[in-house]
mmCIF file of C-alpha atoms in Angstrom:
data_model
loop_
_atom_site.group_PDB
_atom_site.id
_atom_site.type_symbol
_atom_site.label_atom_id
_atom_site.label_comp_id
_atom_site.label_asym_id
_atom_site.label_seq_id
_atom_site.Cartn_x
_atom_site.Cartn_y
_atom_site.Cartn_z
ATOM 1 C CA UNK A 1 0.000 0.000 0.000
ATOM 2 C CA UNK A 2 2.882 2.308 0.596
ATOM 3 C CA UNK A 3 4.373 1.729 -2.602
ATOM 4 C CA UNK A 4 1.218 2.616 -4.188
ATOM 5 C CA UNK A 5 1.160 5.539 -2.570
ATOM 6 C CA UNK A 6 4.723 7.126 -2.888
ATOM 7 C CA UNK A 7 5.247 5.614 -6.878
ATOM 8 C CA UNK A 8 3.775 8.362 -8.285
ATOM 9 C CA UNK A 9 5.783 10.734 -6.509
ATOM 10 C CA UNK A 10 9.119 8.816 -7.425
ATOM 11 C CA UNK A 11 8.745 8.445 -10.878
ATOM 12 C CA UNK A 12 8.019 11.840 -11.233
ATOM 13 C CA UNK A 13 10.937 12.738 -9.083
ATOM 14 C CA UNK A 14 13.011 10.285 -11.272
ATOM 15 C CA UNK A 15 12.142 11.830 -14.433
ATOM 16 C CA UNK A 16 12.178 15.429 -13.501
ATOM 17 C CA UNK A 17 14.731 16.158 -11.005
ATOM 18 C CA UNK A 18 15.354 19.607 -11.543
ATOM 19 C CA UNK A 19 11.803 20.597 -11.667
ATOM 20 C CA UNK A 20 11.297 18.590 -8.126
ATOM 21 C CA UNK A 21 14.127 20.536 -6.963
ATOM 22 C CA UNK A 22 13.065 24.325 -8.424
ATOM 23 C CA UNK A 23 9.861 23.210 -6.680
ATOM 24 C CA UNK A 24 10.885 22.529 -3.233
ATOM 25 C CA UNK A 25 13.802 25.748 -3.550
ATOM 26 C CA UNK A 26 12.472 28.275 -5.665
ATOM 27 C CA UNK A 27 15.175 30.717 -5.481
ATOM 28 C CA UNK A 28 18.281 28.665 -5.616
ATOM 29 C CA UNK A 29 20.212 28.227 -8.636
ATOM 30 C CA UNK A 30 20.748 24.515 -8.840
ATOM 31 C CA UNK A 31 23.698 22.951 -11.067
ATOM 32 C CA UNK A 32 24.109 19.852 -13.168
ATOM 33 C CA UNK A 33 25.949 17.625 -10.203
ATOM 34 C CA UNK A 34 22.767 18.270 -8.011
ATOM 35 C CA UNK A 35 20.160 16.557 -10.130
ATOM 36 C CA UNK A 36 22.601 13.804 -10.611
ATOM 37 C CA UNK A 37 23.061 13.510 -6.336
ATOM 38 C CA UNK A 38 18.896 13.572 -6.496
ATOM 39 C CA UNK A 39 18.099 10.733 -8.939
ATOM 40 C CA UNK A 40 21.753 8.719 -7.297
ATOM 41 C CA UNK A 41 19.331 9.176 -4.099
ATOM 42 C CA UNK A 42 15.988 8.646 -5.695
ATOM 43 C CA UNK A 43 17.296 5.131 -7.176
ATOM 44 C CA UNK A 44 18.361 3.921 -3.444
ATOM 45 C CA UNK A 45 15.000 5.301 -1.822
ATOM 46 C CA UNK A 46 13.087 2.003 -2.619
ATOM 47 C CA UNK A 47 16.005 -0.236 -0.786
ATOM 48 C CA UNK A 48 15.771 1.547 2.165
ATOM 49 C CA UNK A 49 12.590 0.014 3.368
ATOM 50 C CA UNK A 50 14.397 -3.192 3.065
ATOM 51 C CA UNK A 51 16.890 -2.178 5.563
ATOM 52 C CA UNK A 52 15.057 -0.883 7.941
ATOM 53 C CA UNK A 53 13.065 -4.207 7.984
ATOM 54 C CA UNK A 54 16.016 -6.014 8.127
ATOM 55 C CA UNK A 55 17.533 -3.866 11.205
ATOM 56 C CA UNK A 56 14.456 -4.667 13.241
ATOM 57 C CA UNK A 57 13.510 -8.269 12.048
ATOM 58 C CA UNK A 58 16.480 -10.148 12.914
ATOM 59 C CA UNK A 59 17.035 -8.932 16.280
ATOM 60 C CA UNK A 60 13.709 -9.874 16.889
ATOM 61 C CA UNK A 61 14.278 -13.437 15.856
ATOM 62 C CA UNK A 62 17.326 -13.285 17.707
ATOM 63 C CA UNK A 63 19.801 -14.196 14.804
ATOM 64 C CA UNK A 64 21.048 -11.042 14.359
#
């Protein structure tokens, strides 16, 4: 359900960095390297749920 619900937003992050970016800072002046650090970030976002699952299953099951 999550997924669902933040997909839309990623893609069109993905696609359109630097308009996510002029949208969120309006008055900065953003270069090429910046866009690149977004979508680097953008195409890690979906692991990250996976790690944070991982940090708290394991202990649980005590074979951490």
């Amino acid at each position: 359900v999550g997924l669902l619900l933040v997909a839309p937003f990623w893609l069109g992050m993905s696609w359109l960095p630097e308009a996510s970016l002029r949208l969120v800072l309006p008055d900065y002046l953003f270069v090429g390297q910046e866009a690149f650090y977004l979508r680097v970030y953008l195409a890690v976002l979906p692991l990250l749920p996976i790690v944070f699952m991982a940090l708290t299953f394991f202990p649980a099951i005590g074979k951490a």
